[in-house]
PDB file of C-alpha atoms in Angstrom:
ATOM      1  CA  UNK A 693      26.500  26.909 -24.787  1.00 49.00           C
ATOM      2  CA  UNK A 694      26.223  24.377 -21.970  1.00 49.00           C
ATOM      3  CA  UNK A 695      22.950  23.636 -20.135  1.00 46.00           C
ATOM      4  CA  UNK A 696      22.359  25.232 -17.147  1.00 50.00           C
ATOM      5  CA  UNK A 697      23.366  22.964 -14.210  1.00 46.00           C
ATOM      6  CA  UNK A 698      20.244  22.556 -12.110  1.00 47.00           C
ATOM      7  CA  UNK A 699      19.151  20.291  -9.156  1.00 50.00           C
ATOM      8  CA  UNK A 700      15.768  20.537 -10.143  1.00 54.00           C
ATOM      9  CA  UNK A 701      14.326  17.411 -11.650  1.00 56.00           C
ATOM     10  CA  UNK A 702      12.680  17.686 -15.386  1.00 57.00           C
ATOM     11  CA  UNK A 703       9.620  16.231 -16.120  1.00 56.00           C
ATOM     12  CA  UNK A 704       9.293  17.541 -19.850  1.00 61.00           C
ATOM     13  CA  UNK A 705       6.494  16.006 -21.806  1.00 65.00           C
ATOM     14  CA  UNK A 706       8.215  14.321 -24.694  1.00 77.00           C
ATOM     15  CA  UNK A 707       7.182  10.531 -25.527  1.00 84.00           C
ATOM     16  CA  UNK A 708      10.205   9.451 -24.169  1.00 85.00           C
ATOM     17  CA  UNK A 709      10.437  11.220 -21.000  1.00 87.00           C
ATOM     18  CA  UNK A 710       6.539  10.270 -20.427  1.00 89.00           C
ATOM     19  CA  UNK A 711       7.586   6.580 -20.849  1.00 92.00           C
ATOM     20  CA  UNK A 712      10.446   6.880 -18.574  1.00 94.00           C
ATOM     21  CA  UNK A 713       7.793   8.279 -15.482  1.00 94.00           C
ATOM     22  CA  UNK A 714       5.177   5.506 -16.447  1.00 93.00           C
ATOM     23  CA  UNK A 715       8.193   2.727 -16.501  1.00 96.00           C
ATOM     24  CA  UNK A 716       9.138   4.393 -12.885  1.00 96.00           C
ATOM     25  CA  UNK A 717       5.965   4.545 -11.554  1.00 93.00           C
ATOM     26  CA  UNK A 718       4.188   1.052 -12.739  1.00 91.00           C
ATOM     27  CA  UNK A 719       7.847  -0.216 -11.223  1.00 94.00           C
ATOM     28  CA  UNK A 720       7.321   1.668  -7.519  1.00 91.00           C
ATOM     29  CA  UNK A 721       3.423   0.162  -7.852  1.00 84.00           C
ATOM     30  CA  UNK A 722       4.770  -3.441  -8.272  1.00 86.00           C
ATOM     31  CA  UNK A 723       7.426  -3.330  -5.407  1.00 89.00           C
ATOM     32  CA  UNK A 724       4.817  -1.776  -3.153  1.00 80.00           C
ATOM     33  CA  UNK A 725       2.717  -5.178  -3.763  1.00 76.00           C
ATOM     34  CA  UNK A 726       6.083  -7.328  -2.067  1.00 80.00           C
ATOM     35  CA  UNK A 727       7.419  -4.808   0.487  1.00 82.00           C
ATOM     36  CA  UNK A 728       6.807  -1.362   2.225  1.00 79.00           C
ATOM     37  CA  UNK A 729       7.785   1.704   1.226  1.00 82.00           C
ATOM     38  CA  UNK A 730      10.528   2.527   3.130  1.00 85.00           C
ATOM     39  CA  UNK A 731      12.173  -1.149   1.956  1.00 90.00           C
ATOM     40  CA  UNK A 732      12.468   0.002  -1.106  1.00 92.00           C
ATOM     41  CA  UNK A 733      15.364   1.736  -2.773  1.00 96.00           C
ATOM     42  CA  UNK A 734      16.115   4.002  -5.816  1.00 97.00           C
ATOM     43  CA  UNK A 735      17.995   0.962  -6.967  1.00 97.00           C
ATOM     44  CA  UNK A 736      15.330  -1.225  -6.524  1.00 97.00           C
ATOM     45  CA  UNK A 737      12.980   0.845  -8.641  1.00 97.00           C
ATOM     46  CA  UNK A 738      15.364   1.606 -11.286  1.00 97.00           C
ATOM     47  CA  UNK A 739      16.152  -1.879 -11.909  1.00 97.00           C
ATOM     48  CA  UNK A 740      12.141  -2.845 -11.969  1.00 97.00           C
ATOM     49  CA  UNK A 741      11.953  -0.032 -14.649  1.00 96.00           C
ATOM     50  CA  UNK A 742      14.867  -1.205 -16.565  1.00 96.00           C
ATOM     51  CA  UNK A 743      16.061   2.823 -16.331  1.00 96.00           C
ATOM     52  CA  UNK A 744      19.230   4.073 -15.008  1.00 95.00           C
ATOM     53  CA  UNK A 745      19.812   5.810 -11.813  1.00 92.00           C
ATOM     54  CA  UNK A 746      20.370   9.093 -13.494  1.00 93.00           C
ATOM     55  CA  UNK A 747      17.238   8.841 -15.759  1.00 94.00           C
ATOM     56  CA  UNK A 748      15.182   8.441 -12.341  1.00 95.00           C
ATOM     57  CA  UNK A 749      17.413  11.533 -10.747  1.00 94.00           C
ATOM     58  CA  UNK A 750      16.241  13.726 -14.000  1.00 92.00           C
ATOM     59  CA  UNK A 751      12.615  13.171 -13.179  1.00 92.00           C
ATOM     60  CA  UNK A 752      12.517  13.006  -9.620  1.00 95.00           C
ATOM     61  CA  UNK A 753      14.495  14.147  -6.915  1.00 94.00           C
ATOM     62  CA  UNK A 754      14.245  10.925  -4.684  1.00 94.00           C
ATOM     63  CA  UNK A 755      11.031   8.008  -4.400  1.00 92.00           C
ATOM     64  CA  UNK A 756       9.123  10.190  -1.634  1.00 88.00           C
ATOM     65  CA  UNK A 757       8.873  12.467  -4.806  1.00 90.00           C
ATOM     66  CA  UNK A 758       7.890   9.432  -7.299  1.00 93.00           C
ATOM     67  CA  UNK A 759       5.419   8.711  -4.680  1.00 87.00           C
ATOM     68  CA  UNK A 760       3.567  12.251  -4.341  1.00 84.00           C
ATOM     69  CA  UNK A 761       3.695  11.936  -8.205  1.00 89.00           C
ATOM     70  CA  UNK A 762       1.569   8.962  -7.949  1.00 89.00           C
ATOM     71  CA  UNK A 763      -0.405  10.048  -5.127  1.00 85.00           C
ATOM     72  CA  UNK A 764      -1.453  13.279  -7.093  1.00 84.00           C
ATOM     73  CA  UNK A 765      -3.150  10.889  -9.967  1.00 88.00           C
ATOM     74  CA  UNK A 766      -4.308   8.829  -7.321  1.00 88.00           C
ATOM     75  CA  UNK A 767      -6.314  11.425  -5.556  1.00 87.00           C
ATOM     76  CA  UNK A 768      -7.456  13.015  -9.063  1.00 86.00           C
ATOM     77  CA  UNK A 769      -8.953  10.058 -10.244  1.00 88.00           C
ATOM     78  CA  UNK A 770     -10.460   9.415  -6.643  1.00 88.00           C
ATOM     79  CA  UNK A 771     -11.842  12.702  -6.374  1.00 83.00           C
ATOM     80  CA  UNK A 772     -13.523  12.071  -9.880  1.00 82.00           C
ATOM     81  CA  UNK A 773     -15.277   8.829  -8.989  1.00 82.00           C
ATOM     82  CA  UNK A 774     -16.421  10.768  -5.534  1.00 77.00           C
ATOM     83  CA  UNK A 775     -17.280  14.081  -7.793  1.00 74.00           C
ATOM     84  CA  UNK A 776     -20.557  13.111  -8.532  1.00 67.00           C
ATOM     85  CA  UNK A 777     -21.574  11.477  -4.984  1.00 63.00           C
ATOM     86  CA  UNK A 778     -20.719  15.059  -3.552  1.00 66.00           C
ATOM     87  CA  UNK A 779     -22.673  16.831  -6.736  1.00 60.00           C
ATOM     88  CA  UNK A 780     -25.703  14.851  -5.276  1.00 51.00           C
ATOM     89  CA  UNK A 781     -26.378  13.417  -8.969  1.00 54.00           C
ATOM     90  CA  UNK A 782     -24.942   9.895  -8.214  1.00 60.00           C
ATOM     91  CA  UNK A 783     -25.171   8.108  -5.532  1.00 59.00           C
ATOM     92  CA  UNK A 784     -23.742   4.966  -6.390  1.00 72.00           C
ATOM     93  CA  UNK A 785     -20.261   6.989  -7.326  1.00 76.00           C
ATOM     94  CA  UNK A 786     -19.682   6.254  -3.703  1.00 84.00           C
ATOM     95  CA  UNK A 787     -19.392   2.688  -4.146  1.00 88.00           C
ATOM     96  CA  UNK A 788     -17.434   3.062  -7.220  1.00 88.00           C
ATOM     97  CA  UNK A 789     -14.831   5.371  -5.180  1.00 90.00           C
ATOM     98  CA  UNK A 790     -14.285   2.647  -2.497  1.00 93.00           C
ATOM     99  CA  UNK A 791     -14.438  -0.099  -5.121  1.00 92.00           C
ATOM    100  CA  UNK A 792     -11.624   2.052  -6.633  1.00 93.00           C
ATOM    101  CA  UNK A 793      -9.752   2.033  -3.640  1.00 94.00           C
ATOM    102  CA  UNK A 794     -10.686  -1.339  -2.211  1.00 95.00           C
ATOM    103  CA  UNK A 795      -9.043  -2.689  -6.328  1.00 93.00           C
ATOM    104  CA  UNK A 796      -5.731  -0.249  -5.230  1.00 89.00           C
ATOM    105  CA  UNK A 797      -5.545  -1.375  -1.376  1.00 91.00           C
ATOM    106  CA  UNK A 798      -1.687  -1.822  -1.455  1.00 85.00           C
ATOM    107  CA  UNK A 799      -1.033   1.137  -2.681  1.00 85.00           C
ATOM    108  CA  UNK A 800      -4.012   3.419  -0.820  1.00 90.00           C
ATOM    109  CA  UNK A 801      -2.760   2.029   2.397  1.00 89.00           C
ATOM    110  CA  UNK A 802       0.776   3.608   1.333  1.00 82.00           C
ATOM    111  CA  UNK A 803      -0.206   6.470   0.529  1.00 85.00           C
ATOM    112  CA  UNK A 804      -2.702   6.955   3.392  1.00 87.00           C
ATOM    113  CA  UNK A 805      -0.818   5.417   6.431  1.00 84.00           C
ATOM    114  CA  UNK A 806       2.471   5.699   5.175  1.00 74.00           C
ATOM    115  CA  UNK A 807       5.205   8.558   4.467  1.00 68.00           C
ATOM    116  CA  UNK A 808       2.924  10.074   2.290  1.00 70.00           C
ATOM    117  CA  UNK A 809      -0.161  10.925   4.362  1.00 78.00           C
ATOM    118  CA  UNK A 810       0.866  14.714   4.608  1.00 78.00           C
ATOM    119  CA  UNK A 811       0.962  15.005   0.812  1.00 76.00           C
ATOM    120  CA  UNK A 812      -1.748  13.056   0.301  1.00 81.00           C
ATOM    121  CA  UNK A 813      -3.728  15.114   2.434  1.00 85.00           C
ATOM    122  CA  UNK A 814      -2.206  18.596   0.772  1.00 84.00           C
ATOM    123  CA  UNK A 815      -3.156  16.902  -2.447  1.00 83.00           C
ATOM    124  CA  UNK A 816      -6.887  15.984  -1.416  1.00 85.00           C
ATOM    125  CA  UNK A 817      -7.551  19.273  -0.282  1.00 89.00           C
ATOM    126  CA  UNK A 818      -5.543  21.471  -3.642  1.00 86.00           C
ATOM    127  CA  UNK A 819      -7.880  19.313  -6.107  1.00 84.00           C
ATOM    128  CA  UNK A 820     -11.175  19.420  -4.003  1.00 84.00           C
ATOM    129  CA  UNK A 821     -10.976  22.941  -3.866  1.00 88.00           C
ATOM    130  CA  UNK A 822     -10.048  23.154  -7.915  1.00 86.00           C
ATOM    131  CA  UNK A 823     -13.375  20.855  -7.697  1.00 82.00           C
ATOM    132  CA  UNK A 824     -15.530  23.122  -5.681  1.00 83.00           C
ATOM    133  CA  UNK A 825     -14.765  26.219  -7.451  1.00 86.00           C
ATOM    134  CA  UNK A 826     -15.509  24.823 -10.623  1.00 85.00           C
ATOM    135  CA  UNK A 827     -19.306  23.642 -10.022  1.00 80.00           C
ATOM    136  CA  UNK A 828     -22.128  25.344  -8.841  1.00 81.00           C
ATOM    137  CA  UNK A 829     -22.870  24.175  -4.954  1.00 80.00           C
ATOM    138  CA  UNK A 830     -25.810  21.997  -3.520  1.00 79.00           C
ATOM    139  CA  UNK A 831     -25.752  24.160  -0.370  1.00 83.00           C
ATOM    140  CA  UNK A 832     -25.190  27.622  -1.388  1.00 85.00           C
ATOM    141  CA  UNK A 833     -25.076  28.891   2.396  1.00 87.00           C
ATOM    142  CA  UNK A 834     -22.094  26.394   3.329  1.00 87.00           C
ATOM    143  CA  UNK A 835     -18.857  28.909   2.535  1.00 90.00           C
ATOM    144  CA  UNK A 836     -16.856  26.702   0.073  1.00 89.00           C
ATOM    145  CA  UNK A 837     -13.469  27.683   2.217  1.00 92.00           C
ATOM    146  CA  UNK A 838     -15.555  25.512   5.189  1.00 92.00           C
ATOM    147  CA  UNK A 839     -16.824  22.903   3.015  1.00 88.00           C
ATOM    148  CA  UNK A 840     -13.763  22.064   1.424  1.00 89.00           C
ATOM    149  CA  UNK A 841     -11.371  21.306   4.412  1.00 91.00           C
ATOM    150  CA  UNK A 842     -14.264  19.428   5.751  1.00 90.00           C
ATOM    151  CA  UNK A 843     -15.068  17.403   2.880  1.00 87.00           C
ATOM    152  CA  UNK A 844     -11.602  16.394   2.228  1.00 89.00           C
ATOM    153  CA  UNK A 845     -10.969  15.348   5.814  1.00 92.00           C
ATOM    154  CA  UNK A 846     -13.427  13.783   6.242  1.00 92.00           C
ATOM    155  CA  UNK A 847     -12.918  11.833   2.684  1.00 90.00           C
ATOM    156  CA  UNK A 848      -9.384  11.514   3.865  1.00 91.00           C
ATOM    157  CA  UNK A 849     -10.254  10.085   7.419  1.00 94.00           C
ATOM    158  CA  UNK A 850     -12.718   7.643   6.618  1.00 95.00           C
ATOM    159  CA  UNK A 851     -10.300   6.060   3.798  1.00 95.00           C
ATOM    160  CA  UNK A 852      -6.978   6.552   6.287  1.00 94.00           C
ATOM    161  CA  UNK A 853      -9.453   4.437   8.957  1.00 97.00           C
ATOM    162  CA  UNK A 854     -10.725   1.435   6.383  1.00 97.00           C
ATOM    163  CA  UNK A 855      -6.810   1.311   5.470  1.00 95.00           C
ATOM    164  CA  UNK A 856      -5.759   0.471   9.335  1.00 95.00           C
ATOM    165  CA  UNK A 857      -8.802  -2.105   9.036  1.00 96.00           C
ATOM    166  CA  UNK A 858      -8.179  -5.887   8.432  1.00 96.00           C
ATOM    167  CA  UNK A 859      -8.661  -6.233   4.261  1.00 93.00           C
ATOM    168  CA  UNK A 860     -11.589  -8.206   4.889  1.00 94.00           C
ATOM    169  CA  UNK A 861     -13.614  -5.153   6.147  1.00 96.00           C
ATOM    170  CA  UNK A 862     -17.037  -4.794   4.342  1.00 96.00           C
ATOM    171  CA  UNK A 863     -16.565  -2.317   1.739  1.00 96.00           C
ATOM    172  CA  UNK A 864     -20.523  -2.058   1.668  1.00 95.00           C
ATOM    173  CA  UNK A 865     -19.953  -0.800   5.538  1.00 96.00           C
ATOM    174  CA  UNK A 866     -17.347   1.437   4.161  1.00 96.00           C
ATOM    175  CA  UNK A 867     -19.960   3.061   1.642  1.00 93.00           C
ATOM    176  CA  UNK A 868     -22.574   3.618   4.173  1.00 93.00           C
ATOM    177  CA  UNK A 869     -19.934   5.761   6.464  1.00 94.00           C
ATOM    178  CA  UNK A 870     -19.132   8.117   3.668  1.00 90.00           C
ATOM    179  CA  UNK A 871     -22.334   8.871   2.376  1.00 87.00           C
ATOM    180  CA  UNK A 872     -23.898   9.227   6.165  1.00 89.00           C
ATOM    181  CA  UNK A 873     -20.595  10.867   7.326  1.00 90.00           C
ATOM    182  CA  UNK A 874     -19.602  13.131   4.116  1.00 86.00           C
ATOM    183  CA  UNK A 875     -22.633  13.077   1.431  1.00 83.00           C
ATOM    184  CA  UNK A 876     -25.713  13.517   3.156  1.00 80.00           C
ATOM    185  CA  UNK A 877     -24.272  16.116   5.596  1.00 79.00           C
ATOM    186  CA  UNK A 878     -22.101  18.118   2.707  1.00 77.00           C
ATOM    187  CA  UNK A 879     -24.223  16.915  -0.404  1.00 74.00           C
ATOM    188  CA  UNK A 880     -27.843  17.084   0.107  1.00 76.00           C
ATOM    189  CA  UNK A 881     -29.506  20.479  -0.501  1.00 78.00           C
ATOM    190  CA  UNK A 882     -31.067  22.105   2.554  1.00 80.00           C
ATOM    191  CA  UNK A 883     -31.909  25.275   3.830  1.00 83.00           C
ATOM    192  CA  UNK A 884     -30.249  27.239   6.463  1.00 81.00           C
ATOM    193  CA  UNK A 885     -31.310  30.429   7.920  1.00 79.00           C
ATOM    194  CA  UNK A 886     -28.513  33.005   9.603  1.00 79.00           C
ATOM    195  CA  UNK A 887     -31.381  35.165  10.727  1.00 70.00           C
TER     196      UNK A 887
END
């Protein structure tokens, strides 16, 4: 019997098919450093992967989806670097977040300023709350379905910002604005009274 016809893109987890997503996406990273996203075409990646156009149509239904594939590894490892700034047990995880970025400008700026903002931001805010459920909170008070959209926009905003910024910007001004903006106001334990 036939396989189901289906216009949903695969992305199974054999060797292969893993290979064929890393080939895609290192190739989508490497035009990004020589021209915008919306310069470049399906063709364009496919050819940088050395994969056909129909092995890039079984993983992904166009590049805006290659790119919220990236973006969602992107943010994941950001939000890991920035977990333990906002767990109040690192400070210095701030720095390495924006050194992170700062090392993956090209790209950030993409995926902040570009086509992919709205996903990016859906995507900040999905793994911060996975994040915030999964710890115990330094302000017990502060309702997690508060602190989570507030976090992550401001996380989001500050970054989107130092993107539209010349690349010369201090990234040690950059790490003072998110731990005065977003750590020390979400971060540090305090005590608040309702009474």
């Amino acid at each position: 019997m036939a396989r189901k016809r289906t216009n949903i893109p695969t992305k199974p987890d054999d060797a292969r098919s893993t290979r064929s997503i890393e080939a895609l996406q290192q190739a989508l990273l490497e035009l990004l450093d020589t021209r915008s996203f919306d310069q470049v075409t399906i063709k364009d990646i496919t050819e940088a992967a050395g994969l056909s156009y129909p092995t890039f149509f079984r993983r992904f239904a166009g590049k805006d989806d290659l790119l919220e594939h990236i973006a969602a590894g992107e943010v994941r490892r950001l939000l890991k670097l920035g977990e333990a700034a906002l767990g109040a047990r690192e400070p210095s995880s701030s720095a390495q977040m924006c050194e992170y970025v700062q090392a993956n400008r090209k790209l950030w700026t993409t995926l902040l300023t570009g086509g992919a903002s709205s996903a990016m931001r859906t995507e900040f805010m999905r793994i911060a709350r996975e994040i915030a459920y999964s710890r115990p909170q330094a302000n017990p008070w502060l309702p997690i379905d508060l602190a989570v959209p507030f976090v992550t926009s401001g996380i989001f905003e500050i970054l989107a910002w130092w993107m539209r910024q010349p690349e010369d910007y201090p990234v040690d001004h950059v790490i003072k604005l998110f731990n005065a903006l977003v750590v020390d106001i979400t971060a540090r334990p305090r005590t608040l009274s309702f009474a």
